[in-house]
PDB file of C-alpha atoms in Angstrom:
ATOM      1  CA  UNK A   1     -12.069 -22.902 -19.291  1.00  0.00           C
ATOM      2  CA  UNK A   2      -8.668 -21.763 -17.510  1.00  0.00           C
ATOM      3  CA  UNK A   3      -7.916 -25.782 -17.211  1.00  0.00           C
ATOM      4  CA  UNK A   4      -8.102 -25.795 -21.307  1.00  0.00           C
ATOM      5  CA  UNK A   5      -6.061 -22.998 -21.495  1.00  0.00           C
ATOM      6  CA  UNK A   6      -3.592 -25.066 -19.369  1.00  0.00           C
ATOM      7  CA  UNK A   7      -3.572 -27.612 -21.362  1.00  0.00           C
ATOM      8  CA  UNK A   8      -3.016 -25.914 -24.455  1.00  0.00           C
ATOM      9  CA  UNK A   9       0.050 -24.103 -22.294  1.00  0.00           C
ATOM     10  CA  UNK A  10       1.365 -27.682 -21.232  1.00  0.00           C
ATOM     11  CA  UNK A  11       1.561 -28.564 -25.045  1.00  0.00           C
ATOM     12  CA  UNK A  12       2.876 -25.600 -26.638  1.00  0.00           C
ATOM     13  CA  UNK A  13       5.613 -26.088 -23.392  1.00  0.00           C
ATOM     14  CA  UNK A  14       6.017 -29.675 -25.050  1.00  0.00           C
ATOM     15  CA  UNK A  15       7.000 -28.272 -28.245  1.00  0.00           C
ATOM     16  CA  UNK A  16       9.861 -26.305 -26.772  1.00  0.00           C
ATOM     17  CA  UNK A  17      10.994 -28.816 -24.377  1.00  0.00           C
ATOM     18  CA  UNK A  18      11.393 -31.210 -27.482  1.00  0.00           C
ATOM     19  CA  UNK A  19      13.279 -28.454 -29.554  1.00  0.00           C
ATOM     20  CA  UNK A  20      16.039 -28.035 -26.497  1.00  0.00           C
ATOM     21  CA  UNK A  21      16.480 -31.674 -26.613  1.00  0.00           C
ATOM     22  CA  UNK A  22      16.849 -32.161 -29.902  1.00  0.00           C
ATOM     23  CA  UNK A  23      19.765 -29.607 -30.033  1.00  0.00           C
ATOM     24  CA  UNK A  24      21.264 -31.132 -26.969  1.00  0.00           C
ATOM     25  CA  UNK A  25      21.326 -34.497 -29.360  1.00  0.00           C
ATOM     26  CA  UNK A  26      22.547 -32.676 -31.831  1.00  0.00           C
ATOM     27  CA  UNK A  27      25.798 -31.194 -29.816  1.00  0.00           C
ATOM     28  CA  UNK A  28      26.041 -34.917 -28.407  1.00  0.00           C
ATOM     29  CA  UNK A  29      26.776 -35.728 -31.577  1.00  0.00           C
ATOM     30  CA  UNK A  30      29.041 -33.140 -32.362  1.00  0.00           C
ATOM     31  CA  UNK A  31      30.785 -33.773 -29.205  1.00  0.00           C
ATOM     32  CA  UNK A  32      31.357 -37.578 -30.478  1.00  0.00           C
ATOM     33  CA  UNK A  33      32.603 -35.741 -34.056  1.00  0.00           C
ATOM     34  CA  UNK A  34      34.824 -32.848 -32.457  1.00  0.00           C
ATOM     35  CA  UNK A  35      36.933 -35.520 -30.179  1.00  0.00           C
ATOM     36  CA  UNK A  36      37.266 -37.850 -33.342  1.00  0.00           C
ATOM     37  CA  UNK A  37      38.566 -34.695 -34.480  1.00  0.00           C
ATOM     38  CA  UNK A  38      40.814 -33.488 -31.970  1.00  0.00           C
ATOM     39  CA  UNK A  39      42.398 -36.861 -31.760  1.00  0.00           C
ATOM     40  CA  UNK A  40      43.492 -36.917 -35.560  1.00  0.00           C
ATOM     41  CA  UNK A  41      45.304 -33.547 -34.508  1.00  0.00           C
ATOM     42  CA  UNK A  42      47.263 -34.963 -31.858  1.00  0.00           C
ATOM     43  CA  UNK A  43      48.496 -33.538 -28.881  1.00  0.00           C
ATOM     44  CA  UNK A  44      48.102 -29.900 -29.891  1.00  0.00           C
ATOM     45  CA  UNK A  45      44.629 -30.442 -29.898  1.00  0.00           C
ATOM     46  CA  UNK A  46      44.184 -32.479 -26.935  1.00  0.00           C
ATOM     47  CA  UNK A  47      42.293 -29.740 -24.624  1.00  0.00           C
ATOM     48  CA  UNK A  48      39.525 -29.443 -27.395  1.00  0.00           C
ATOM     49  CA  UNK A  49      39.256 -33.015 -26.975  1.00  0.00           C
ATOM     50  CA  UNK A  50      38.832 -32.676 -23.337  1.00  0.00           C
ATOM     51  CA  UNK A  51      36.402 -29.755 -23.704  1.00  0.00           C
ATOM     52  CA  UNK A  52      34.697 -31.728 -26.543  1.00  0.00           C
ATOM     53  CA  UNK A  53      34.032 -34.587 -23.911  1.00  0.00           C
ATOM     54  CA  UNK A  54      32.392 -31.888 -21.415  1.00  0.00           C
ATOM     55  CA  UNK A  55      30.076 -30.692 -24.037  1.00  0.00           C
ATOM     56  CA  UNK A  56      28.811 -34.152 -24.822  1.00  0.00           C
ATOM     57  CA  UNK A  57      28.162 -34.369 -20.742  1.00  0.00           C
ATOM     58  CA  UNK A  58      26.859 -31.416 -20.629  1.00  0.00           C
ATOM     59  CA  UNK A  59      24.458 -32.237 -23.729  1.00  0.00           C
ATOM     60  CA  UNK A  60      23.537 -35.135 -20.931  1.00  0.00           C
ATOM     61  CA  UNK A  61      22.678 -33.330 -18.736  1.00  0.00           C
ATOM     62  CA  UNK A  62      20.796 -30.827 -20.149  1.00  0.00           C
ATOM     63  CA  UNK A  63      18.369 -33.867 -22.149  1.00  0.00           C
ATOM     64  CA  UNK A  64      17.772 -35.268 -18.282  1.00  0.00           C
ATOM     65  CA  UNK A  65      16.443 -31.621 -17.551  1.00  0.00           C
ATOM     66  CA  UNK A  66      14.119 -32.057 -20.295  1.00  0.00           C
ATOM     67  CA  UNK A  67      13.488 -35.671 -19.582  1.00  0.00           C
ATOM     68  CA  UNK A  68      12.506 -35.036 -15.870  1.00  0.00           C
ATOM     69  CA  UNK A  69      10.271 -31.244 -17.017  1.00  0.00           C
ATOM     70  CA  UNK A  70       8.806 -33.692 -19.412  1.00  0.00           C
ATOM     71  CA  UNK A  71       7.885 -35.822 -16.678  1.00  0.00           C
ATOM     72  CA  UNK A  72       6.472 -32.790 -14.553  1.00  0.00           C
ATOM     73  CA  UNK A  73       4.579 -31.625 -17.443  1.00  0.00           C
ATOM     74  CA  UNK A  74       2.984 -35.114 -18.163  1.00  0.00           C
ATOM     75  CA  UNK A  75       2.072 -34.896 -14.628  1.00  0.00           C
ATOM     76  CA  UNK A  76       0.563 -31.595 -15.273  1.00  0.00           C
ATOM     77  CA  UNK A  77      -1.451 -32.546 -18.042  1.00  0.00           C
ATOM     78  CA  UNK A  78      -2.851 -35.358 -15.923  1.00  0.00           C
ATOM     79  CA  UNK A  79      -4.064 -33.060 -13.105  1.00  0.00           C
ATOM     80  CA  UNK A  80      -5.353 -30.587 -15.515  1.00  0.00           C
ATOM     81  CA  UNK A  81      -7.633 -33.219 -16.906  1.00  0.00           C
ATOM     82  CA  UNK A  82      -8.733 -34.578 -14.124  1.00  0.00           C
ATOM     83  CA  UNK A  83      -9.708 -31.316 -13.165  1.00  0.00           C
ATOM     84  CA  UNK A  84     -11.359 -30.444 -15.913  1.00  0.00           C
ATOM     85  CA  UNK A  85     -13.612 -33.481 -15.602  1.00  0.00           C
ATOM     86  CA  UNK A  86     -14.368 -32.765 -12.061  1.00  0.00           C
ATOM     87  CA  UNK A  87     -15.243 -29.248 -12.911  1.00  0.00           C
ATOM     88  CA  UNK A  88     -17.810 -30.754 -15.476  1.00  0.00           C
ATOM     89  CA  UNK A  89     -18.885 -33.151 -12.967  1.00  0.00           C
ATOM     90  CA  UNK A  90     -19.288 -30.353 -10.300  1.00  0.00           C
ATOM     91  CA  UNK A  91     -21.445 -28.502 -12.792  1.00  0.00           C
ATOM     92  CA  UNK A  92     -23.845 -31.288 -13.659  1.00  0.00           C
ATOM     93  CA  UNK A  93     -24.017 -31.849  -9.593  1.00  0.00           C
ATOM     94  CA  UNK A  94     -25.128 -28.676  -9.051  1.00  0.00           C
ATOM     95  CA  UNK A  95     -27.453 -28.382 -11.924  1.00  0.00           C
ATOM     96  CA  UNK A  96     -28.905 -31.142 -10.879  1.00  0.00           C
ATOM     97  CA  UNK A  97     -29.359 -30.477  -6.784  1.00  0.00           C
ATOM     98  CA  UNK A  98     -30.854 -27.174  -8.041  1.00  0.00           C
ATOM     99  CA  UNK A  99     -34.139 -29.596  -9.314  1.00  0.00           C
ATOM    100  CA  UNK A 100     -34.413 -31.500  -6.242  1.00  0.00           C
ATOM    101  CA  UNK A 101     -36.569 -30.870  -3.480  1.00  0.00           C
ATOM    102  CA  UNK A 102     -34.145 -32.469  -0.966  1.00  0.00           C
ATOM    103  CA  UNK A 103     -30.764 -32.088  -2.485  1.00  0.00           C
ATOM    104  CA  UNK A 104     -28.621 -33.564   1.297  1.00  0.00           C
ATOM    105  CA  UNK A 105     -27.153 -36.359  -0.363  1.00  0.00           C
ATOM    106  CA  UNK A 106     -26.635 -34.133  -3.491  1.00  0.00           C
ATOM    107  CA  UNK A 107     -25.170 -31.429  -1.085  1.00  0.00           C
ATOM    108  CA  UNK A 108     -22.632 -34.357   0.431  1.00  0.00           C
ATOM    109  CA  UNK A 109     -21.227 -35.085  -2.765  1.00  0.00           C
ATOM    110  CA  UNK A 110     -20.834 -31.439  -4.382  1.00  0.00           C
ATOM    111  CA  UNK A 111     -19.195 -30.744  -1.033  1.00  0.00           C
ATOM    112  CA  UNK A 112     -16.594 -33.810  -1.188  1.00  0.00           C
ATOM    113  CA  UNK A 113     -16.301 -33.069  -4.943  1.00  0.00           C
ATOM    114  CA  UNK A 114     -15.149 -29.177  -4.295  1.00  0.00           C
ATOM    115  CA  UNK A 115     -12.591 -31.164  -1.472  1.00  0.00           C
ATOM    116  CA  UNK A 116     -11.014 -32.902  -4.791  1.00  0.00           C
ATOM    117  CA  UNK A 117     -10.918 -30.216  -6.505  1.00  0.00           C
ATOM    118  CA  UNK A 118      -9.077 -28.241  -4.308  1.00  0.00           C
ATOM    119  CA  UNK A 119      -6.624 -30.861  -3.670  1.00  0.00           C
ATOM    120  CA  UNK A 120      -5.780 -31.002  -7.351  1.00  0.00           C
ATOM    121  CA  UNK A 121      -5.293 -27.371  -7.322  1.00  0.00           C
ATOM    122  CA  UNK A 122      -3.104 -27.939  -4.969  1.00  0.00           C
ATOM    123  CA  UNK A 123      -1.498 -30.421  -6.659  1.00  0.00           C
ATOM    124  CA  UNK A 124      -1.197 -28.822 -10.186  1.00  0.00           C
ATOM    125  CA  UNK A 125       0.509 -26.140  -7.842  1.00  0.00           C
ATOM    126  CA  UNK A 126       3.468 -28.476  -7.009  1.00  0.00           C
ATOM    127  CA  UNK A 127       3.688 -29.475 -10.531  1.00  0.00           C
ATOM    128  CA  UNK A 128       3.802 -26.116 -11.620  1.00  0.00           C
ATOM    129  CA  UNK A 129       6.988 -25.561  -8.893  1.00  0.00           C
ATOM    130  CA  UNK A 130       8.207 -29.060  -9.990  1.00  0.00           C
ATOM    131  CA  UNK A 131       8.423 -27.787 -14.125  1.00  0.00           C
ATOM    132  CA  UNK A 132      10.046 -24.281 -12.597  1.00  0.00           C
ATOM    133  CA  UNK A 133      12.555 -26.437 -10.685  1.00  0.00           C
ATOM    134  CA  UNK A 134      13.492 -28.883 -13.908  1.00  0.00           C
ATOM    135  CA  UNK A 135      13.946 -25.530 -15.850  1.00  0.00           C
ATOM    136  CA  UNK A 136      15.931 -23.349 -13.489  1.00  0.00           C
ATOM    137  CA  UNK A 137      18.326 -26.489 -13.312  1.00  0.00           C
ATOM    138  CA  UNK A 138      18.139 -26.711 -16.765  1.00  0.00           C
ATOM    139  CA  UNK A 139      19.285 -23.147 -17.911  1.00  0.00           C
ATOM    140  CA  UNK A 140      21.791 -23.441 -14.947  1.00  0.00           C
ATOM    141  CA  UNK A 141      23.607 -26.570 -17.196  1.00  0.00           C
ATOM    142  CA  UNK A 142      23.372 -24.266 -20.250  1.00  0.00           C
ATOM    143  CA  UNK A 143      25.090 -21.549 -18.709  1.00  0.00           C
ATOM    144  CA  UNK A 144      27.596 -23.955 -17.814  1.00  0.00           C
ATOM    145  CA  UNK A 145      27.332 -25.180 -21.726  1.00  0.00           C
ATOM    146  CA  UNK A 146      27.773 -21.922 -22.575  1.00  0.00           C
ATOM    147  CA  UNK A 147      31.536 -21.330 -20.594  1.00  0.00           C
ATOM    148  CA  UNK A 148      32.779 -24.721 -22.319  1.00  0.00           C
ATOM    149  CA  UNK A 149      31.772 -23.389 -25.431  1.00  0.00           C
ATOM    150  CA  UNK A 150      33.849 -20.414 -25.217  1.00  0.00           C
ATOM    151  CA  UNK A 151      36.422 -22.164 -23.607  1.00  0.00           C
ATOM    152  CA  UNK A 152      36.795 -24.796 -27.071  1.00  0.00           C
ATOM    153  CA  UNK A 153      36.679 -21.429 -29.176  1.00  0.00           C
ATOM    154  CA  UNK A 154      39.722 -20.588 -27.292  1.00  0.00           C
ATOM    155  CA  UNK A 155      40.909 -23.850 -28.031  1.00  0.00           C
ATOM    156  CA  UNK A 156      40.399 -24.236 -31.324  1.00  0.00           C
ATOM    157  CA  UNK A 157      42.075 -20.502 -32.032  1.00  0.00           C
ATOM    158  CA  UNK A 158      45.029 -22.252 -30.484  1.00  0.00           C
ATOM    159  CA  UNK A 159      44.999 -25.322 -33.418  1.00  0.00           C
ATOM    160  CA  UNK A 160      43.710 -23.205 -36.151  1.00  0.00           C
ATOM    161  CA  UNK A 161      46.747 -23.555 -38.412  1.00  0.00           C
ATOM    162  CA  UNK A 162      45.768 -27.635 -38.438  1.00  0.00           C
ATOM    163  CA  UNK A 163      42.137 -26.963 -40.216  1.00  0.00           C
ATOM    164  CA  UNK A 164      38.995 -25.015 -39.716  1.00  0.00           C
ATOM    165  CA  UNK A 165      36.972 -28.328 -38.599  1.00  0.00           C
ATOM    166  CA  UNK A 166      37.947 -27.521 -35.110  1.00  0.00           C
ATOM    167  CA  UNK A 167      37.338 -23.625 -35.460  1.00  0.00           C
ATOM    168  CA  UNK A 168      33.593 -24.943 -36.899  1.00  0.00           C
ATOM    169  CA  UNK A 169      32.853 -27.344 -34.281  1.00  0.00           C
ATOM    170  CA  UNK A 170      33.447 -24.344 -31.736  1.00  0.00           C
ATOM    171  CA  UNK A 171      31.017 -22.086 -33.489  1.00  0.00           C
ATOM    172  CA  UNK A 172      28.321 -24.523 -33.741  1.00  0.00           C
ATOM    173  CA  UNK A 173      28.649 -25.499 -30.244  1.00  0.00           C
ATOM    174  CA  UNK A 174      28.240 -22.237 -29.430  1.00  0.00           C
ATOM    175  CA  UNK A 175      25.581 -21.601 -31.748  1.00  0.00           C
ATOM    176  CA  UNK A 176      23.369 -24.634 -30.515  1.00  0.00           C
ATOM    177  CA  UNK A 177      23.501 -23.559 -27.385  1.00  0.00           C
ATOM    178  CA  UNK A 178      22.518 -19.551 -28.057  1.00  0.00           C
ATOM    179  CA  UNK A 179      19.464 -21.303 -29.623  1.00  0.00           C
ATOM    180  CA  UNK A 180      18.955 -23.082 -26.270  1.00  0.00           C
ATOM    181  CA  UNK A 181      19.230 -20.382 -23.541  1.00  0.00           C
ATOM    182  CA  UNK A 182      16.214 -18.219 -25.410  1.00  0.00           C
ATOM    183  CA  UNK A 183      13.725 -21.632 -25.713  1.00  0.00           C
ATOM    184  CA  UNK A 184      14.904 -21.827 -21.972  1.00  0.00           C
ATOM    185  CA  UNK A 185      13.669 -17.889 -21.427  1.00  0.00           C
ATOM    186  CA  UNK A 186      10.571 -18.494 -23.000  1.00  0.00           C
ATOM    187  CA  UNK A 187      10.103 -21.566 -20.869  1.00  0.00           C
ATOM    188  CA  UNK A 188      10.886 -20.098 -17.468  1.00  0.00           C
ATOM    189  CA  UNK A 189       8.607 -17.119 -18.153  1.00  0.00           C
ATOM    190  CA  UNK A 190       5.190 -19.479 -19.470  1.00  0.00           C
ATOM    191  CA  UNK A 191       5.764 -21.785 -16.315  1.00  0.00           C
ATOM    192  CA  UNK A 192       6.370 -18.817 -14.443  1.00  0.00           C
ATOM    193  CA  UNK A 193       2.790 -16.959 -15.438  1.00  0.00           C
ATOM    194  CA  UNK A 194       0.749 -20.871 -14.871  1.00  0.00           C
ATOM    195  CA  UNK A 195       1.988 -21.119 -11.452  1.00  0.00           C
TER     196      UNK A 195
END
């Protein structure tokens, strides 16, 4: 039972790892717009272009996060299922030495089958520390995101007599990343309580 309610963890986990990396796309691409941008402004705007460029890295970074937590939850998923047929297996082994008049060889196997099992737990214990590792780097980068959005606000205040585009960009960096570092909270805390 607490293996299906892992894997209904690992899949809700899914969901939100998909959501952060679809708004990292989507500030990749308005990195590619906001330096397109900056460059028809000239030279006044050439820091936003700069900062613009360390979003879309950032963006990078933050999708290989969720590339490599997708990777450990994949991994999880795996385990979990495997142990959840072993369990099974387990139970019909014991059901079934229980009928026997000399369950030995019964016994042997039960025995080696309780060593697997224990392995995997082991196992689904490093992939739990594995998904908290992806994630902690993870909101680490969006922290970072977070300064270089502030810092193109400030930019873009300095350029704001050339157009709002600039002044927009900002805000919906910013923006797509305080919809990040909450999916990120939410994250840390369900890996947190499987591990």
């Amino acid at each position: 039972m607490e293996n299906q309610r892992e894997l209904q963890r690992v899949t809700a986990l899914k969901e939100g790892i998909k959501n952060i990396a679809v708004h990292a796309f989507q500030i990749n691409l308005l990195g590619i717009n906001a330096i397109v941008l900056a460059k028809q402004f000239g030279e006044k705007a050439r820091a936003f272009g700069v900062i613009s460029k360390e979003l879309r890295e950032f963006s990078q970074s933050l999708r290989q996060q969720m590339q490599g937590l997708g990777t450990a939850s994949a991994d999880l998923v795996s385990l979990a299922t495997q142990q959840l047929k072993l369990e099974r297996q387990l139970a019909l082994l014991q059901q079934t030495a229980l009928q026997l008049k000399n369950p030995t060889v019964l016994g042997r196997c039960i025995h080696q089958s309780q060593h697997t099992s224990h392995a995997l737990n082991q196992h689904i214990t490093q992939a739990h520390q594995s998904m908290y590792t992806w994630l902690e780097g993870a909101y680490q980068v969006c922290l970072f995101g977070s300064v270089i959005a502030r810092s193109a606000k400030i930019e873009a205040a300095y350029v704001r007599d050339m157009g709002t585009g600039l002044t927009e960009a900002s805000d919906e960096f910013a923006d797509y990343i305080d919809q990040i570092l909450p999916n990120l909270e939410i994250l840390k805390k369900a890996i947190r309580t499987d591990a």
